[in-house]
Amino acid sequence: MGAAYVDALHGKDHAGLSKHMLSYTWGYSVIDISDALSDYCEQQGLDKMRAYIWICCLCINQWRVKEARARNDDIPFEQFQEEFQSRVQGIGHVLALMMPWESPRYLTRVWCVFEFYTAASQAHNGCSITVLMPPLQVKRLCESIASGSLKLHLWESLQQMQVEKAEASVDADRRNIMQLVQSGVGCHRLDTIVREKLLSWFADATVSEASRLISSGSLKGSSAALSCAGIVALLSRVGQYDRALWLLEMGFQAAAVCVDERQDSGIECCDGANLYRVKGQLLIETGDIPGALAAYSEASAILRRIGELESHDGAA
């Protein structure tokens, strides 16, 4: 007769009332999905044996879906929308799995856009959205931090995100979903919502990893100055000023550590000067003008001492 995978499971260690819904594309690997959900449970302090997550490929009877398609018996889009919205509302928390971090495949699939849109439009009913990425993607993101290329990759990625370019295997689905978005929040607004969610996720992931690396002594000298400057700028972008100031102090302490006896600290260099410049920008945004002027003066003094005041770094 055929059944959904969940119908074959019994016992509270295997199935239960879902409090999370996974939104993902079928192009993801099982191991990436498993790793991302496992990592999420650890971060949230959830018991992995009791964290019940609704996943369409396991909870919807795919046999019935195939039979309906073979009969050309499609469910009207309006009916599907109503049923799906009710499910999202009932579960209350959507986990949007996005990867790779620099160009999420999730945003190229129109059904993922629809799921994200539905969750976003139900925020007034208490529905929340959390962006997830597998640990391997977090590792790659953190490598970008260490190399100083985070800011470049991040903005390139965000600028390319346009839900209007999302695709579907069935063109009618794409037309219906895009019409729904356009008549609702609009494509531009949905793009903005997605970008802000991703920025918040990037901020959390990068702060966590940078603080871990600094605490372990793995990130120091000019590398610490370079990395922390990029992350502080990101935190300022999403309005997390207190966390930015906290990380800034950690960055200065780590940058002051000499990497080896042949090198000066990471403060007396262009990266150190840039860290002071970023501090100045942050203090202006928080209203501390005297503090900002002092930070800019120190940045200028460092560049003058190392003979780089009239260079590209000095101009910046």
CSV table of C-alpha atoms in Angstrom, one decimal:
chain,number,residue,atom,x,y,z
A,1,MET,CA,0.0,0.0,0.0
A,2,GLY,CA,2.9,2.4,0.7
A,3,ALA,CA,3.3,4.7,3.7
A,4,ALA,CA,5.3,7.7,4.9
A,5,TYR,CA,8.6,6.9,6.6
A,6,VAL,CA,7.3,8.3,9.9
A,7,ASP,CA,4.3,5.9,9.8
A,8,ALA,CA,6.8,3.0,10.2
A,9,LEU,CA,8.3,4.5,13.4
A,10,HIS,CA,7.1,3.8,16.9
A,11,GLY,CA,8.1,4.9,20.4
A,12,LYS,CA,9.1,8.3,21.8
A,13,ASP,CA,12.7,7.8,20.8
A,14,HIS,CA,11.7,7.8,17.2
A,15,ALA,CA,8.6,10.0,16.6
A,16,GLY,CA,6.6,12.6,18.5
A,17,LEU,CA,4.9,16.0,18.2
A,18,SER,CA,7.1,18.2,16.1
A,19,LYS,CA,8.2,21.6,17.4
A,20,HIS,CA,10.4,22.4,14.4
A,21,MET,CA,9.9,22.2,10.7
A,22,LEU,CA,13.0,21.7,8.4
A,23,SER,CA,12.9,23.8,5.2
A,24,TYR,CA,15.5,22.6,2.8
A,25,THR,CA,16.1,21.6,-0.9
A,26,TRP,CA,16.2,18.0,-1.9
A,27,GLY,CA,19.6,18.6,-3.4
A,28,TYR,CA,21.2,18.5,0.1
A,29,SER,CA,23.0,15.4,1.3
A,30,VAL,CA,21.7,13.4,4.2
A,31,ILE,CA,24.9,13.8,6.1
A,32,ASP,CA,24.8,17.6,5.8
A,33,ILE,CA,21.1,17.7,7.0
A,34,SER,CA,22.0,15.3,9.9
A,35,ASP,CA,25.1,17.3,10.9
A,36,ALA,CA,23.2,20.6,10.8
A,37,LEU,CA,20.3,19.3,13.0
A,38,SER,CA,22.6,17.6,15.4
A,39,ASP,CA,24.7,20.8,15.8
A,40,TYR,CA,21.5,22.9,16.3
A,41,CYS,CA,20.3,20.5,19.1
A,42,GLU,CA,23.7,20.8,20.8
A,43,GLN,CA,23.7,24.6,20.6
A,44,GLN,CA,20.1,24.8,21.9
A,45,GLY,CA,20.6,22.2,24.7
A,46,LEU,CA,18.0,19.9,23.1
A,47,ASP,CA,17.9,16.1,23.7
A,48,LYS,CA,18.5,14.6,20.3
A,49,MET,CA,16.2,11.7,21.1
A,50,ARG,CA,13.4,14.1,21.9
A,51,ALA,CA,13.8,16.9,19.4
A,52,TYR,CA,11.1,16.0,16.9
A,53,ILE,CA,11.5,17.7,13.5
A,54,TRP,CA,9.0,17.7,10.7
A,55,ILE,CA,10.7,16.9,7.4
A,56,CYS,CA,8.6,16.6,4.3
A,57,CYS,CA,10.3,13.7,2.6
A,58,LEU,CA,9.8,11.6,5.8
A,59,CYS,CA,6.4,12.9,7.0
A,60,ILE,CA,4.5,13.1,3.7
A,61,ASN,CA,3.4,9.9,2.0
A,62,GLN,CA,5.5,10.1,-1.2
A,63,TRP,CA,3.7,7.1,-2.7
A,64,ARG,CA,0.4,9.1,-2.7
A,65,VAL,CA,2.2,12.1,-4.3
A,66,LYS,CA,3.5,9.9,-7.1
A,67,GLU,CA,0.1,8.3,-7.6
A,68,ALA,CA,-1.6,11.7,-7.8
A,69,ARG,CA,0.9,13.0,-10.4
A,70,ALA,CA,0.4,9.8,-12.5
A,71,ARG,CA,-3.3,10.6,-12.5
A,72,ASN,CA,-2.6,14.3,-13.2
A,73,ASP,CA,-4.6,14.9,-10.1
A,74,ASP,CA,-2.9,18.0,-8.8
A,75,ILE,CA,-4.1,19.7,-5.5
A,76,PRO,CA,-5.2,23.3,-6.2
A,77,PHE,CA,-2.4,25.7,-5.1
A,78,GLU,CA,-4.8,27.6,-2.9
A,79,GLN,CA,-5.7,24.4,-1.0
A,80,PHE,CA,-2.0,23.5,-0.6
A,81,GLN,CA,-1.2,27.0,0.6
A,82,GLU,CA,-3.9,26.9,3.3
A,83,GLU,CA,-2.8,23.4,4.5
A,84,PHE,CA,0.9,24.3,4.5
A,85,GLN,CA,0.3,27.6,6.3
A,86,SER,CA,-1.7,25.8,8.9
A,87,ARG,CA,1.1,23.3,9.4
A,88,VAL,CA,3.7,26.1,9.8
A,89,GLN,CA,1.5,27.9,12.2
A,90,GLY,CA,0.9,24.7,14.2
A,91,ILE,CA,4.6,23.8,14.5
A,92,GLY,CA,5.7,27.4,15.0
A,93,HIS,CA,9.4,27.2,14.3
A,94,VAL,CA,11.0,26.8,10.8
A,95,LEU,CA,14.6,25.8,10.5
A,96,ALA,CA,15.9,27.1,7.1
A,97,LEU,CA,18.9,25.0,6.1
A,98,MET,CA,21.2,27.0,3.7
A,99,MET,CA,24.4,26.0,2.0
A,100,PRO,CA,27.0,26.6,0.7
A,101,TRP,CA,27.4,29.7,2.9
A,102,GLU,CA,28.7,32.0,0.1
A,103,SER,CA,25.8,31.1,-2.3
A,104,PRO,CA,23.0,29.2,-0.6
A,105,ARG,CA,21.3,26.7,-3.0
A,106,TYR,CA,18.2,27.1,-0.9
A,107,LEU,CA,17.5,30.5,-2.4
A,108,THR,CA,17.5,29.1,-6.0
A,109,ARG,CA,14.5,26.8,-5.3
A,110,VAL,CA,11.1,28.4,-5.4
A,111,TRP,CA,9.5,26.0,-2.9
A,112,CYS,CA,12.1,27.0,-0.4
A,113,VAL,CA,11.3,30.6,-1.0
A,114,PHE,CA,7.6,29.8,-0.5
A,115,GLU,CA,8.3,28.1,2.8
A,116,PHE,CA,10.5,30.9,4.0
A,117,TYR,CA,7.8,33.4,2.9
A,118,THR,CA,5.1,31.5,4.7
A,119,ALA,CA,7.1,31.5,8.0
A,120,ALA,CA,8.0,35.2,7.6
A,121,SER,CA,4.4,36.1,7.0
A,122,GLN,CA,3.3,34.2,10.1
A,123,ALA,CA,5.6,36.1,12.5
A,124,HIS,CA,2.6,37.9,14.0
A,125,ASN,CA,1.2,34.6,15.0
A,126,GLY,CA,4.4,33.6,16.8
A,127,CYS,CA,6.1,31.7,14.1
A,128,SER,CA,9.9,32.1,14.1
A,129,ILE,CA,12.7,31.3,11.6
A,130,THR,CA,16.2,30.1,12.4
A,131,VAL,CA,18.9,29.8,9.7
A,132,LEU,CA,21.0,26.7,9.9
A,133,MET,CA,24.2,25.6,8.2
A,134,PRO,CA,26.1,22.3,8.5
A,135,PRO,CA,29.3,22.4,10.7
A,136,LEU,CA,31.5,22.0,7.5
A,137,GLN,CA,30.0,25.2,6.2
A,138,VAL,CA,30.7,27.0,9.5
A,139,LYS,CA,34.3,25.8,9.2
A,140,ARG,CA,34.6,27.2,5.7
A,141,LEU,CA,33.1,30.5,6.9
A,142,CYS,CA,35.6,30.7,9.7
A,143,GLU,CA,38.4,30.0,7.2
A,144,SER,CA,37.2,33.1,5.3
A,145,ILE,CA,37.4,35.0,8.6
A,146,ALA,CA,41.0,34.0,9.2
A,147,SER,CA,42.0,35.0,5.6
A,148,GLY,CA,40.3,38.4,5.8
A,149,SER,CA,38.0,37.7,2.8
A,150,LEU,CA,34.8,37.4,4.8
A,151,LYS,CA,33.5,40.9,4.0
A,152,LEU,CA,34.2,40.5,0.3
A,153,HIS,CA,32.5,37.1,0.0
A,154,LEU,CA,29.6,38.1,2.3
A,155,TRP,CA,28.5,41.1,0.3
A,156,GLU,CA,29.0,39.4,-3.0
A,157,SER,CA,26.8,36.6,-1.8
A,158,LEU,CA,24.1,38.8,-0.4
A,159,GLN,CA,24.0,41.1,-3.5
A,160,GLN,CA,23.3,38.0,-5.7
A,161,MET,CA,20.3,36.9,-3.7
A,162,GLN,CA,17.1,37.5,-5.6
A,163,VAL,CA,14.0,35.4,-5.0
A,164,GLU,CA,12.7,36.3,-8.5
A,165,LYS,CA,15.4,34.1,-9.9
A,166,ALA,CA,14.3,31.0,-8.0
A,167,GLU,CA,13.4,28.0,-10.1
A,168,ALA,CA,11.0,25.0,-9.8
A,169,SER,CA,10.7,21.7,-11.7
A,170,VAL,CA,7.0,22.6,-12.4
A,171,ASP,CA,6.7,26.0,-14.0
A,172,ALA,CA,3.1,26.4,-12.7
A,173,ASP,CA,4.4,26.2,-9.1
A,174,ARG,CA,6.9,29.0,-9.8
A,175,ARG,CA,4.2,31.2,-11.2
A,176,ASN,CA,1.8,30.6,-8.4
A,177,ILE,CA,4.4,31.2,-5.7
A,178,MET,CA,6.0,34.3,-7.2
A,179,GLN,CA,2.5,35.7,-7.7
A,180,LEU,CA,1.8,35.1,-4.0
A,181,VAL,CA,5.0,36.7,-2.9
A,182,GLN,CA,4.5,39.7,-5.2
A,183,SER,CA,0.9,40.3,-4.0
A,184,GLY,CA,2.1,39.9,-0.3
A,185,VAL,CA,5.3,41.2,1.1
A,186,GLY,CA,6.9,41.6,-2.4
A,187,CYS,CA,10.1,40.2,-3.8
A,188,HIS,CA,12.3,43.1,-2.6
A,189,ARG,CA,11.0,42.9,1.0
A,190,LEU,CA,11.4,39.1,1.0
A,191,ASP,CA,15.0,39.5,-0.3
A,192,THR,CA,15.6,41.9,2.6
A,193,ILE,CA,14.1,39.5,5.2
A,194,VAL,CA,16.4,36.7,3.9
A,195,ARG,CA,19.5,38.9,3.9
A,196,GLU,CA,18.9,40.1,7.5
A,197,LYS,CA,18.3,36.6,8.7
A,198,LEU,CA,21.6,35.5,7.0
A,199,LEU,CA,23.5,38.4,8.4
A,200,SER,CA,22.3,37.6,11.9
A,201,TRP,CA,23.3,34.0,11.5
A,202,PHE,CA,26.7,35.1,10.1
A,203,ALA,CA,27.2,37.4,13.1
A,204,ASP,CA,26.4,34.7,15.6
A,205,ALA,CA,28.6,32.1,13.9
A,206,THR,CA,31.6,34.3,13.4
A,207,VAL,CA,31.6,35.8,16.9
A,208,SER,CA,31.4,32.4,18.4
A,209,GLU,CA,34.3,31.0,16.3
A,210,ALA,CA,36.5,34.1,16.7
A,211,SER,CA,36.1,34.2,20.5
A,212,ARG,CA,36.9,30.5,20.6
A,213,LEU,CA,40.1,30.9,18.5
A,214,ILE,CA,41.2,33.9,20.5
A,215,SER,CA,40.6,32.1,23.8
A,216,SER,CA,42.6,29.1,22.7
A,217,GLY,CA,45.5,31.3,21.5
A,218,SER,CA,45.0,30.2,17.8
A,219,LEU,CA,44.1,33.7,16.6
A,220,LYS,CA,46.6,36.5,17.5
A,221,GLY,CA,48.8,39.2,16.2
A,222,SER,CA,47.8,40.9,12.9
A,223,SER,CA,45.5,38.0,12.0
A,224,ALA,CA,43.4,38.7,15.1
A,225,ALA,CA,43.3,42.4,14.1
A,226,LEU,CA,42.2,41.6,10.5
A,227,SER,CA,39.6,39.0,11.5
A,228,CYS,CA,38.1,41.0,14.4
A,229,ALA,CA,37.8,44.2,12.2
A,230,GLY,CA,35.7,42.3,9.7
A,231,ILE,CA,33.4,40.8,12.3
A,232,VAL,CA,33.0,44.0,14.3
A,233,ALA,CA,31.9,45.7,11.0
A,234,LEU,CA,29.4,43.0,10.5
A,235,LEU,CA,28.1,43.2,14.0
A,236,SER,CA,27.7,47.0,13.6
A,237,ARG,CA,25.8,46.3,10.3
A,238,VAL,CA,23.2,44.2,12.2
A,239,GLY,CA,23.0,46.6,15.2
A,240,GLN,CA,24.7,44.4,17.7
A,241,TYR,CA,26.8,47.2,19.2
A,242,ASP,CA,27.4,45.7,22.6
A,243,ARG,CA,28.8,42.5,21.1
A,244,ALA,CA,30.9,44.5,18.7
A,245,LEU,CA,32.5,46.4,21.6
A,246,TRP,CA,33.1,43.2,23.5
A,247,LEU,CA,34.7,41.5,20.5
A,248,LEU,CA,36.7,44.7,19.8
A,249,GLU,CA,38.4,44.5,23.2
A,250,MET,CA,39.2,40.8,22.7
A,251,GLY,CA,40.6,41.7,19.3
A,252,PHE,CA,42.9,44.4,20.7
A,253,GLN,CA,44.2,42.0,23.4
A,254,ALA,CA,44.8,39.2,20.9
A,255,ALA,CA,46.4,41.6,18.3
A,256,ALA,CA,48.9,42.9,20.9
A,257,VAL,CA,50.3,39.4,21.3
A,258,CYS,CA,53.6,38.9,19.3
A,259,VAL,CA,53.3,35.9,17.0
A,260,ASP,CA,57.1,35.3,17.3
A,261,GLU,CA,60.1,37.1,18.5
A,262,ARG,CA,61.0,38.5,15.1
A,263,GLN,CA,57.7,40.3,14.6
A,264,ASP,CA,56.1,43.2,16.4
A,265,SER,CA,52.6,42.9,17.7
A,266,GLY,CA,49.6,43.0,15.4
A,267,ILE,CA,48.9,46.6,16.6
A,268,GLU,CA,51.8,48.3,15.0
A,269,CYS,CA,50.9,47.5,11.4
A,270,CYS,CA,48.2,48.4,8.9
A,271,ASP,CA,45.8,45.8,10.3
A,272,GLY,CA,46.2,47.2,13.7
A,273,ALA,CA,45.5,50.7,12.4
A,274,ASN,CA,42.5,49.4,10.6
A,275,LEU,CA,41.2,47.9,13.9
A,276,TYR,CA,41.3,51.4,15.4
A,277,ARG,CA,39.6,52.8,12.4
A,278,VAL,CA,36.8,50.2,12.8
A,279,LYS,CA,36.6,51.1,16.5
A,280,GLY,CA,36.2,54.8,15.5
A,281,GLN,CA,33.3,53.9,13.1
A,282,LEU,CA,31.6,51.9,15.8
A,283,LEU,CA,31.9,54.6,18.4
A,284,ILE,CA,30.4,57.2,16.0
A,285,GLU,CA,27.4,54.8,15.6
A,286,THR,CA,27.0,54.5,19.3
A,287,GLY,CA,27.3,58.3,19.8
A,288,ASP,CA,30.8,58.4,21.5
A,289,ILE,CA,32.3,61.1,19.3
A,290,PRO,CA,35.3,61.9,21.6
A,291,GLY,CA,36.1,58.2,21.7
A,292,ALA,CA,35.8,57.9,18.0
A,293,LEU,CA,38.2,60.8,17.4
A,294,ALA,CA,40.7,59.3,19.8
A,295,ALA,CA,40.5,55.9,17.9
A,296,TYR,CA,41.0,57.7,14.5
A,297,SER,CA,44.0,59.6,15.9
A,298,GLU,CA,45.6,56.4,17.1
A,299,ALA,CA,45.0,54.8,13.7
A,300,SER,CA,46.7,57.8,12.1
A,301,ALA,CA,49.6,57.7,14.5
A,302,ILE,CA,50.3,54.0,13.9
A,303,LEU,CA,50.3,54.5,10.1
A,304,ARG,CA,52.7,57.5,10.6
A,305,ARG,CA,55.0,55.4,12.7
A,306,ILE,CA,55.3,52.6,10.2
A,307,GLY,CA,55.5,55.0,7.2
A,308,GLU,CA,52.2,54.1,5.7
A,309,LEU,CA,50.2,57.3,6.3
A,310,GLU,CA,50.4,58.3,2.6
A,311,SER,CA,49.6,54.8,1.3
A,312,HIS,CA,46.4,53.2,0.3
A,313,ASP,CA,45.8,52.1,3.9
A,314,GLY,CA,46.4,55.6,5.1
A,315,ALA,CA,43.9,57.0,2.6
A,316,ALA,CA,41.3,54.4,3.8
